[in-house]
Coordinates of C-alpha atoms in Angstrom, one line a residue:
M20 CA 24.9 45.6 33.3
V21 CA 23.5 42.0 32.8
A22 CA 21.5 40.8 29.8
S23 CA 18.1 42.4 29.6
A24 CA 14.8 40.5 29.6
D25 CA 14.4 40.8 25.9
G26 CA 17.7 38.9 25.3
E27 CA 20.0 41.8 24.3
P28 CA 23.7 41.1 25.2
P29 CA 25.0 42.9 28.3
P30 CA 27.4 45.9 27.9
P31 CA 31.0 45.5 28.9
L32 CA 31.6 45.1 32.6
I33 CA 32.8 48.3 34.2
S34 CA 35.6 47.6 36.8
P35 CA 36.0 50.6 39.1
R36 CA 39.6 51.7 39.9
P37 CA 40.6 50.8 43.5
I38 CA 40.7 53.6 45.8
G39 CA 43.8 53.8 48.0
V40 CA 45.7 56.2 50.1
P41 CA 49.0 57.4 48.5
S42 CA 52.1 56.7 50.5
S43 CA 55.4 58.5 50.7
P44 CA 58.7 56.9 50.0
S45 CA 59.4 56.7 53.7
G46 CA 56.1 54.9 54.4
G47 CA 54.7 57.7 56.6
S48 CA 51.7 59.9 55.8
E49 CA 52.3 63.4 54.5
P50 CA 49.8 66.2 55.0
P51 CA 48.5 67.8 51.9
S52 CA 50.5 70.7 50.5
G53 CA 49.8 74.0 52.1
R54 CA 48.6 72.5 55.5
P55 CA 50.4 73.0 58.8
H56 CA 51.8 69.9 60.5
I57 CA 49.6 68.6 63.4
G58 CA 51.4 66.9 66.2
A59 CA 50.2 64.6 68.8
W60 CA 46.5 65.4 68.1
L61 CA 46.8 64.0 64.6
F62 CA 48.5 60.8 66.0
I63 CA 45.5 60.2 68.2
L64 CA 43.1 60.5 65.2
L65 CA 45.2 58.1 63.1
F66 CA 45.2 55.5 66.0
L67 CA 41.4 55.6 66.2
A68 CA 41.1 55.2 62.4
A69 CA 43.3 52.1 62.5
L70 CA 41.1 50.5 65.2
I71 CA 38.0 51.1 63.1
A72 CA 39.6 49.7 59.9
G73 CA 40.9 46.6 61.8
G74 CA 37.4 45.8 63.1
Y75 CA 35.9 46.3 59.6
F76 CA 38.5 44.0 58.1
L77 CA 37.7 41.2 60.7
F78 CA 34.0 41.6 59.9
S79 CA 34.6 41.3 56.1
A80 CA 36.8 38.3 56.6
A81 CA 34.1 36.6 58.6
L82 CA 31.6 37.2 55.8
R83 CA 33.9 35.7 53.2
L84 CA 34.7 32.6 55.4
F85 CA 31.0 32.0 56.5
P86 CA 28.7 33.5 53.8
E87 CA 25.9 31.2 54.7
A88 CA 25.5 32.9 58.0
A89 CA 24.5 36.0 56.2
E90 CA 22.3 34.3 53.6
E91 CA 20.0 32.3 55.8
E92 CA 17.1 34.7 55.1
D93 CA 17.3 36.9 52.0
P94 CA 15.4 40.1 52.3
P95 CA 13.1 40.9 49.5
P96 CA 14.5 42.7 46.5
P97 CA 14.6 46.5 46.8
A98 CA 11.8 46.8 44.4
E99 CA 9.5 44.8 46.6
A100 CA 10.5 46.2 50.0
A101 CA 7.5 48.5 50.2
Q102 CA 5.0 46.0 48.9
D103 CA 2.6 43.7 50.7
P104 CA 4.5 40.7 52.2
A105 CA 2.1 38.2 50.6
P106 CA 3.4 36.9 47.3
R107 CA 1.4 38.0 44.2
E108 CA 1.3 36.6 40.6
R109 CA 3.3 38.5 38.0
D110 CA 3.3 38.3 34.2
P111 CA 6.7 36.6 33.5
L112 CA 7.0 38.6 30.3
A113 CA 6.5 41.9 32.1
E114 CA 9.4 44.2 32.8
P115 CA 10.6 44.2 36.5
E116 CA 9.8 47.2 38.6
E117 CA 12.3 50.0 38.9
T118 CA 14.8 49.5 41.8
P119 CA 15.2 52.6 44.0
P120 CA 18.7 54.1 44.2
R121 CA 21.1 52.5 46.7
P122 CA 22.8 54.4 49.5
P123 CA 26.0 56.4 48.7
P124 CA 29.3 54.5 48.5
Q125 CA 31.0 53.4 51.8
P126 CA 34.2 55.1 53.0
P127 CA 37.4 53.8 51.3
R128 CA 38.7 50.5 52.7
D129 CA 42.0 48.7 52.5
S130 CA 43.1 48.3 48.9
A131 CA 43.9 44.5 49.2
L132 CA 40.6 43.8 50.9
Q133 CA 38.7 45.8 48.3
R134 CA 40.4 43.9 45.4
A135 CA 39.4 40.6 47.1
E136 CA 35.8 41.8 47.5
R137 CA 35.7 42.9 43.9
Q138 CA 37.1 39.6 42.6
R139 CA 34.5 37.7 44.5
A140 CA 31.7 39.9 43.2
E141 CA 33.0 39.5 39.6
E142 CA 33.2 35.7 40.0
L143 CA 29.6 35.6 41.2
L144 CA 28.6 37.9 38.3
L145 CA 30.2 35.5 35.9
E146 CA 28.2 32.6 37.4
V147 CA 25.0 34.7 37.2
L148 CA 25.6 35.7 33.6
T149 CA 26.4 32.1 32.6
L150 CA 23.3 30.6 34.2
R151 CA 21.2 33.6 33.1
Q152 CA 22.3 33.1 29.5
T153 CA 21.3 29.4 29.7
L154 CA 17.9 30.2 31.1
D155 CA 17.3 33.1 28.7
T156 CA 18.1 30.7 25.8
G157 CA 15.6 28.3 27.4
G158 CA 12.9 31.0 27.4
A159 CA 12.7 31.2 31.2
E160 CA 11.1 34.6 31.0
M161 CA 7.9 32.7 30.0
W162 CA 8.0 29.9 32.5
G163 CA 10.4 31.0 35.2
G164 CA 7.8 32.8 37.2
A165 CA 8.4 35.0 40.3
A166 CA 11.8 33.4 41.0
F167 CA 13.2 34.4 37.6
A168 CA 11.8 37.9 38.0
D169 CA 13.4 38.2 41.5
A170 CA 16.7 36.9 40.2
R171 CA 16.7 39.6 37.5
R172 CA 16.0 42.3 40.1
F173 CA 18.6 41.1 42.5
S174 CA 21.1 41.0 39.5
D175 CA 20.2 44.6 38.6
T176 CA 20.7 45.7 42.2
A177 CA 24.1 43.9 42.3
D178 CA 25.1 45.6 39.0
E179 CA 24.4 49.0 40.5
A180 CA 26.3 48.1 43.7
L181 CA 29.2 47.0 41.5
L182 CA 29.3 50.3 39.7
R183 CA 29.3 52.1 43.1
E184 CA 32.3 49.9 44.1
D185 CA 30.1 48.5 46.9
Y186 CA 31.5 45.0 46.3
L187 CA 30.1 43.4 49.4
D188 CA 26.5 44.5 48.6
A189 CA 27.1 43.4 44.9
A190 CA 28.3 40.0 45.9
E191 CA 25.4 39.5 48.3
N192 CA 22.8 40.4 45.7
Y193 CA 24.5 38.2 43.1
R194 CA 24.3 35.3 45.5
R195 CA 20.6 35.9 46.0
A196 CA 20.1 36.1 42.2
L197 CA 22.2 32.9 41.7
R198 CA 20.1 30.9 44.2
R199 CA 16.9 31.9 42.4
L200 CA 18.3 31.1 39.0
E201 CA 19.4 27.7 40.3
S202 CA 15.9 27.1 41.6
V203 CA 14.5 28.1 38.2
E204 CA 17.0 25.7 36.4
A205 CA 15.9 22.9 38.7
R206 CA 12.3 23.3 37.6
M207 CA 13.3 23.3 33.9
P208 CA 12.2 19.6 33.2
E209 CA 8.9 20.1 34.9
A210 CA 8.4 23.4 33.0
F211 CA 9.3 21.6 29.7
E212 CA 6.5 19.0 30.2
T213 CA 4.1 21.8 31.2
L214 CA 4.9 23.8 28.0
L215 CA 4.3 20.7 25.9
R216 CA 1.0 20.0 27.6
E217 CA -0.1 23.6 27.2
G218 CA 1.0 23.6 23.6
R219 CA -1.1 20.5 22.8
A220 CA -4.1 22.1 24.5
A221 CA -3.6 25.3 22.5
L222 CA -3.5 23.3 19.3
A223 CA -6.6 21.4 20.3
R224 CA -8.5 24.6 20.8
T225 CA -7.0 26.1 17.6
D226 CA -5.1 28.9 19.4
G227 CA -2.1 29.3 17.1
D228 CA -0.5 32.2 18.9
A229 CA -0.6 30.4 22.3
A230 CA 0.6 27.2 20.8
R231 CA 3.5 28.9 19.1
R232 CA 4.6 30.6 22.3
Y233 CA 4.4 27.3 24.3
F234 CA 6.2 25.1 21.7
D235 CA 8.7 27.8 21.0
A236 CA 9.6 28.0 24.7
A237 CA 9.8 24.2 24.8
R238 CA 12.1 23.9 21.8
R239 CA 14.3 26.6 23.3
I240 CA 14.7 24.3 26.3
D241 CA 15.4 21.3 24.1
P242 CA 16.0 22.2 20.4
Q243 CA 16.3 18.5 19.5
H244 CA 12.9 17.5 20.9
A245 CA 10.7 16.2 18.0
E246 CA 7.3 17.0 19.5
A247 CA 8.4 20.6 20.4
E248 CA 9.6 21.2 16.8
Q249 CA 6.6 19.5 15.3
G250 CA 4.2 21.4 17.5
Y251 CA 5.8 24.7 16.6
R252 CA 5.5 24.0 12.9
R253 CA 1.8 22.9 13.3
A254 CA 1.1 26.0 15.3
Q255 CA 2.0 28.1 12.2
T256 CA -0.9 26.7 10.2
V257 CA -3.4 25.5 12.8
E258 CA -6.0 28.2 12.1
Q259 CA -5.7 27.7 8.3
V260 CA -6.0 24.0 8.8
A261 CA -9.1 24.4 11.0
S262 CA -10.7 26.7 8.4
L263 CA -10.1 24.2 5.6
V264 CA -11.5 21.4 7.7
R265 CA -14.7 23.3 8.5
A266 CA -15.0 24.2 4.8
G267 CA -14.6 20.6 3.8
E268 CA -17.2 19.4 6.3
G269 CA -19.7 22.0 4.9
K270 CA -19.1 20.9 1.3
E271 CA -19.4 17.2 2.4
A272 CA -22.8 17.9 4.0
A273 CA -23.9 19.6 0.7
G274 CA -22.9 16.5 -1.3
R275 CA -20.0 18.3 -3.1
L276 CA -17.6 15.5 -2.4
P277 CA -14.8 16.4 -4.9
L278 CA -14.5 19.9 -3.5
A279 CA -14.7 18.7 0.1
L280 CA -11.9 16.2 -0.7
A281 CA -9.7 19.0 -2.1
D282 CA -10.2 21.0 1.1
F283 CA -9.3 18.1 3.4
Q284 CA -6.3 17.2 1.2
E285 CA -5.0 20.8 1.4
A286 CA -5.4 20.8 5.2
L287 CA -3.5 17.5 5.4
R288 CA -0.8 19.0 3.2
L289 CA -0.4 21.9 5.6
D290 CA -0.5 19.7 8.6
P291 CA 0.3 16.0 7.9
L292 CA -0.5 15.2 11.6
S293 CA -4.0 16.7 11.6
E294 CA -6.3 13.8 12.6
E295 CA -9.4 15.7 11.4
A296 CA -7.9 16.3 8.0
A297 CA -6.7 12.8 7.7
A298 CA -10.1 11.4 8.7
G299 CA -11.8 13.7 6.2
V300 CA -9.6 12.6 3.4
Q301 CA -10.2 9.0 4.3
R302 CA -14.0 9.4 4.7
I303 CA -14.5 11.4 1.5
S304 CA -12.2 9.1 -0.5
V305 CA -14.3 6.2 0.6
E306 CA -17.6 8.0 -0.3
I307 CA -16.3 9.0 -3.7
R308 CA -15.1 5.5 -4.4
Q309 CA -18.4 4.1 -3.4
A310 CA -20.3 6.5 -5.6
E311 CA -18.0 5.7 -8.5
F312 CA -18.5 2.0 -7.8
R313 CA -22.2 2.3 -7.8
E314 CA -22.1 4.3 -11.1
L315 CA -19.8 1.8 -12.8
M316 CA -22.0 -1.1 -11.7
S317 CA -25.2 0.6 -12.9
Q318 CA -23.7 1.3 -16.3
G319 CA -22.3 -2.2 -16.6
L320 CA -25.6 -3.9 -15.9
V321 CA -27.3 -1.6 -18.5
A322 CA -24.7 -2.6 -21.1
L323 CA -25.2 -6.3 -20.1
R324 CA -28.9 -6.1 -20.7
A325 CA -28.3 -4.5 -24.0
G326 CA -26.0 -7.3 -25.1
Q327 CA -22.9 -5.1 -25.1
L328 CA -20.8 -7.7 -23.3
D329 CA -17.4 -6.2 -24.0
R330 CA -18.4 -2.8 -22.5
A331 CA -20.3 -4.4 -19.7
E332 CA -17.2 -6.5 -18.7
E333 CA -14.9 -3.4 -18.9
L334 CA -17.2 -1.4 -16.6
I335 CA -17.6 -4.2 -14.1
R336 CA -13.9 -4.8 -14.1
Q337 CA -13.3 -1.1 -13.2
A338 CA -15.9 -1.5 -10.4
R339 CA -14.0 -4.6 -9.2
D340 CA -10.8 -2.5 -9.0
I341 CA -12.5 -0.3 -6.5
E342 CA -14.2 -3.1 -4.4
P343 CA -12.4 -6.3 -5.2
D344 CA -14.4 -8.4 -2.7
A345 CA -17.9 -7.0 -3.5
T346 CA -20.6 -9.7 -3.9
A347 CA -22.3 -7.6 -6.6
V348 CA -19.2 -7.5 -8.7
R349 CA -18.8 -11.3 -8.5
E350 CA -22.4 -11.9 -9.4
A351 CA -22.3 -9.4 -12.3
M352 CA -19.1 -11.0 -13.7
Q353 CA -20.9 -14.4 -13.5
Q354 CA -23.8 -12.9 -15.5
V355 CA -21.4 -11.6 -18.1
D356 CA -19.7 -15.0 -18.3
E357 CA -23.1 -16.8 -18.8
A358 CA -24.1 -14.2 -21.4
R359 CA -20.9 -14.8 -23.2
K360 CA -21.4 -18.5 -23.2
A361 CA -25.0 -18.2 -24.4
Q362 CA -23.9 -15.9 -27.1
R363 CA -21.2 -18.2 -28.2
I364 CA -23.5 -21.2 -28.2
R365 CA -25.9 -19.3 -30.5
E366 CA -23.1 -18.4 -32.8
L367 CA -21.8 -22.0 -32.9
D368 CA -25.3 -23.4 -33.5
V369 CA -25.8 -21.1 -36.5
A370 CA -22.4 -22.0 -37.8
A371 CA -23.0 -25.7 -37.4
R372 CA -26.3 -25.7 -39.2
A373 CA -24.8 -23.6 -42.0
A374 CA -22.0 -26.2 -42.3
E375 CA -24.6 -29.0 -42.6
T376 CA -26.4 -27.1 -45.3
R377 CA -23.3 -26.7 -47.4
E378 CA -22.4 -30.4 -46.5
D379 CA -19.3 -29.4 -44.6
W380 CA -19.7 -32.2 -42.2
A381 CA -16.3 -31.8 -40.5
S382 CA -17.0 -28.2 -39.6
A383 CA -20.5 -29.0 -38.4
R384 CA -19.1 -31.8 -36.1
R385 CA -16.4 -29.3 -34.7
D386 CA -19.0 -26.6 -34.0
Y387 CA -21.4 -28.9 -32.3
A388 CA -18.5 -30.4 -30.2
E389 CA -17.5 -26.9 -29.1
I390 CA -21.1 -26.2 -28.0
L391 CA -21.0 -29.3 -25.9
D392 CA -17.7 -28.2 -24.4
I393 CA -19.5 -25.1 -23.2
N394 CA -22.7 -26.9 -22.1
P395 CA -22.6 -30.7 -22.3
L396 CA -26.4 -30.9 -21.7
I397 CA -27.6 -29.3 -24.9
R398 CA -29.4 -32.2 -26.7
S399 CA -29.6 -30.6 -30.1
A400 CA -25.8 -30.2 -30.1
Q401 CA -25.4 -33.9 -29.1
E402 CA -27.6 -35.0 -32.0
G403 CA -26.0 -32.6 -34.5
R404 CA -22.5 -33.8 -33.5
D405 CA -23.5 -37.5 -33.9
R406 CA -25.3 -36.9 -37.2
A407 CA -22.3 -35.1 -38.7
A408 CA -19.9 -37.8 -37.4
E409 CA -22.1 -40.6 -39.0
R410 CA -22.3 -38.8 -42.3
L411 CA -18.5 -38.4 -42.3
H412 CA -18.2 -42.1 -41.6
V413 CA -20.6 -43.1 -44.4
I414 CA -18.8 -40.8 -46.9
A415 CA -15.5 -42.4 -46.0
E416 CA -16.9 -45.9 -46.6
M417 CA -18.6 -44.9 -49.9
N418 CA -15.3 -43.4 -51.1
H419 CA -13.5 -46.6 -50.1
F420 CA -15.7 -48.9 -52.2
L421 CA -16.3 -46.5 -55.1
E422 CA -12.6 -46.3 -55.6
D423 CA -12.4 -50.2 -55.9
A424 CA -15.6 -52.1 -56.4
D425 CA -13.8 -55.5 -56.0
R426 CA -13.5 -54.7 -52.3
L427 CA -17.1 -55.7 -52.1
T428 CA -16.4 -59.2 -53.5
T429 CA -15.2 -60.5 -50.2
P430 CA -17.6 -61.5 -47.5
E431 CA -16.1 -58.9 -45.2
G432 CA -16.2 -56.3 -47.8
R433 CA -19.9 -57.0 -48.6
D434 CA -20.8 -56.9 -44.9
R435 CA -19.0 -53.5 -44.5
G436 CA -20.6 -52.1 -47.6
L437 CA -24.0 -53.2 -46.5
R438 CA -23.6 -51.6 -43.1
A439 CA -22.5 -48.3 -44.7
K440 CA -25.5 -48.5 -47.0
A441 CA -27.9 -49.1 -44.1
M442 CA -26.4 -46.2 -42.1
G443 CA -26.8 -43.8 -45.1
E444 CA -30.4 -44.9 -45.6
R445 CA -31.1 -44.1 -41.9
L446 CA -29.6 -40.7 -42.2
G447 CA -31.6 -39.9 -45.2
P448 CA -31.0 -37.4 -48.0
A449 CA -28.9 -34.3 -47.4
G450 CA -27.4 -32.0 -50.0
P451 CA -26.8 -32.6 -53.7
A452 CA -23.3 -34.0 -53.2
W453 CA -24.4 -36.5 -50.5
N454 CA -27.4 -37.6 -52.5
E455 CA -25.5 -38.2 -55.7
K456 CA -22.7 -40.1 -54.1
F457 CA -25.1 -42.2 -52.1
E458 CA -27.0 -43.2 -55.2
K459 CA -23.8 -44.4 -56.8
F460 CA -22.9 -46.3 -53.7
E461 CA -26.3 -48.0 -53.5
A462 CA -26.1 -49.1 -57.1
L463 CA -22.6 -50.5 -56.5
V464 CA -23.7 -52.4 -53.4
A465 CA -26.7 -53.7 -55.3
R466 CA -24.6 -55.0 -58.1
A467 CA -22.0 -56.4 -55.7
T468 CA -24.6 -58.3 -53.8
A469 CA -26.8 -59.4 -56.7
P470 CA -26.2 -63.2 -57.3
V471 CA -24.9 -64.5 -60.6
R472 CA -26.2 -67.7 -62.2
V473 CA -23.3 -70.2 -62.4
T474 CA -23.7 -73.7 -64.0
I475 CA -21.4 -76.3 -62.3
Q476 CA -20.5 -79.1 -64.8
S477 CA -18.8 -82.5 -64.0
D478 CA -18.5 -86.1 -65.2
G479 CA -21.0 -87.6 -62.8
Q480 CA -18.1 -89.4 -61.1
T481 CA -16.5 -86.4 -59.3
S482 CA -18.1 -85.1 -56.1
V483 CA -18.0 -81.3 -56.0
D484 CA -17.7 -79.1 -52.9
I485 CA -17.8 -75.3 -52.9
F486 CA -16.3 -73.7 -49.7
R487 CA -18.8 -71.4 -47.8
V488 CA -21.5 -72.6 -50.1
G489 CA -21.9 -76.4 -49.5
R490 CA -21.5 -79.9 -51.0
L491 CA -23.0 -80.4 -54.4
G492 CA -22.1 -84.1 -54.7
R493 CA -21.8 -86.0 -58.0
V494 CA -23.3 -83.9 -60.7
T495 CA -23.0 -83.6 -64.4
S496 CA -24.6 -80.1 -64.6
R497 CA -26.2 -78.0 -61.8
E498 CA -27.1 -74.3 -61.7
I499 CA -26.5 -72.3 -58.6
L500 CA -26.7 -68.5 -57.7
L501 CA -23.5 -67.1 -56.3
A502 CA -22.9 -63.6 -55.0
P503 CA -20.0 -61.9 -56.6
G504 CA -16.7 -62.9 -55.0
T505 CA -14.0 -65.6 -55.0
Y506 CA -14.8 -69.2 -54.1
T507 CA -12.7 -72.4 -53.6
V508 CA -14.1 -75.5 -55.4
V509 CA -12.8 -79.0 -54.7
G510 CA -13.5 -82.2 -56.8
H511 CA -13.2 -85.6 -55.2
R512 CA -13.1 -89.0 -57.0
P513 CA -12.0 -92.3 -55.7
G514 CA -8.6 -93.4 -57.2
F515 CA -7.9 -89.9 -58.4
R516 CA -6.2 -86.9 -56.9
D517 CA -8.5 -84.1 -55.6
T518 CA -8.9 -81.2 -57.9
R519 CA -8.8 -77.7 -56.3
L520 CA -10.1 -74.8 -58.4
T521 CA -10.8 -71.0 -57.7
L522 CA -14.2 -69.7 -58.9
T523 CA -14.5 -65.9 -59.3
V524 CA -17.9 -64.4 -59.7
P525 CA -17.6 -60.9 -61.1
V526 CA -19.7 -58.0 -59.9
G527 CA -22.6 -57.6 -62.3
G528 CA -21.4 -60.5 -64.3
E529 CA -23.5 -62.6 -66.8
P530 CA -24.4 -66.3 -66.2
F531 CA -21.5 -68.7 -67.0
A532 CA -20.5 -72.4 -66.7
F533 CA -17.7 -73.8 -64.5
E534 CA -16.3 -77.4 -64.9
V535 CA -15.0 -79.5 -62.1
I536 CA -13.6 -83.0 -62.9
S537 CA -10.9 -85.1 -61.2
R538 CA -8.7 -86.5 -64.0
D539 CA -5.4 -87.3 -62.3
P540 CA -5.4 -91.0 -61.3
I541 CA -3.4 -92.1 -58.3
R542 CA -0.7 -94.6 -59.4

């Protein structure tokens, strides 16, 4: 028997023993034991039998040499002989109808001819079994249609003929089965595409059973085809995936976004190719991110208005991680930055004023300068920076002259001291340290600039000149007021060498006399 429709392997082929006529050693026919010898009458019967056998042999040889002559029009399978000649649709998965019994075996034929007929029938059986196995593996019972069912019935009929040792009838039915199997095989590529198309449609309508059947049949045709294998795997979970998607959509509509996202994610895990699940995950993820973004921005602005700048900045940064290009994030970060600047300016202004109060003019100048680095247009910071810088300058000048009062005795020194004194007077009083030091400096400058009465004495013959003061001429005694400092005095007298003297007027000195006479005659 051949393989059954459900794929069970065929039982071993039964090869009938050839039927022959035993021959005697002499080559003649012997009557059975116990029978009388028949003479001429038996010879006539044997002659007629030889003629019939010869004609049958010639007819069989013609069938073997020209099989197509007998195959031009195949009769319908025995199971269909009594049916209506119009074709009808059959379920390819249904079992074929029972085949009625065949006629009894034909009379024995020549042994060599019978062996040749059996060999040909067995060769055709092997071809049928090979092609049948290929088509069974490819699931032809699902897509082979009437041709595959007819081939199976022809094959069953041939199997029965083979068991009856009717090798000619077996070969003929195997040929018919083979032609139909070949036609089914020729339609295999078209059937494969149809199975894929039907499988996709079954997936689309969430019919998992149908999708499994179609894709399973397709992958049996081509086990390496990616879509067939993929479709078969998707068919295992398509109903569960559809149920999860519907549940996710319901929770989404109710505003339960985290639960909806969980359903869509589970559906996508079961079927990574589900477009509905992927779209749901994408859509809900965006909605959750947007809701989180709005919440973070709201909390950040509340913290900003409350002056909690660190918390506000952290919340807005988290919102920026969700929507990096959002205008609201950029504007909120600008507000935080401006608030930080304003807060820093207030802190620096307080620190600078405190530094001025404790007469830490260097710190005050640094704090006011930092304020101007943040906002160069703040006028109070400009004035504070300049005021602190001027006080630092005056303090440096006062220290310079208080360390050495003689530095005020030069004209340059007096001018420098006077400028420092005028700047200090313009700045006005400050703290105790400043006021005390400035009083000392004012007194020092006053003494350094107060003129001292000096009496210039001479012999009435010497003309006296004081550099940077003027010419006194010939005097015997003359009082003049000189500011503290060092002066050069020159005496001129005809016939005498000039006398060059240095006059030093001390700071805060008492009145004194200074003599200038030319006594060295020219020889």
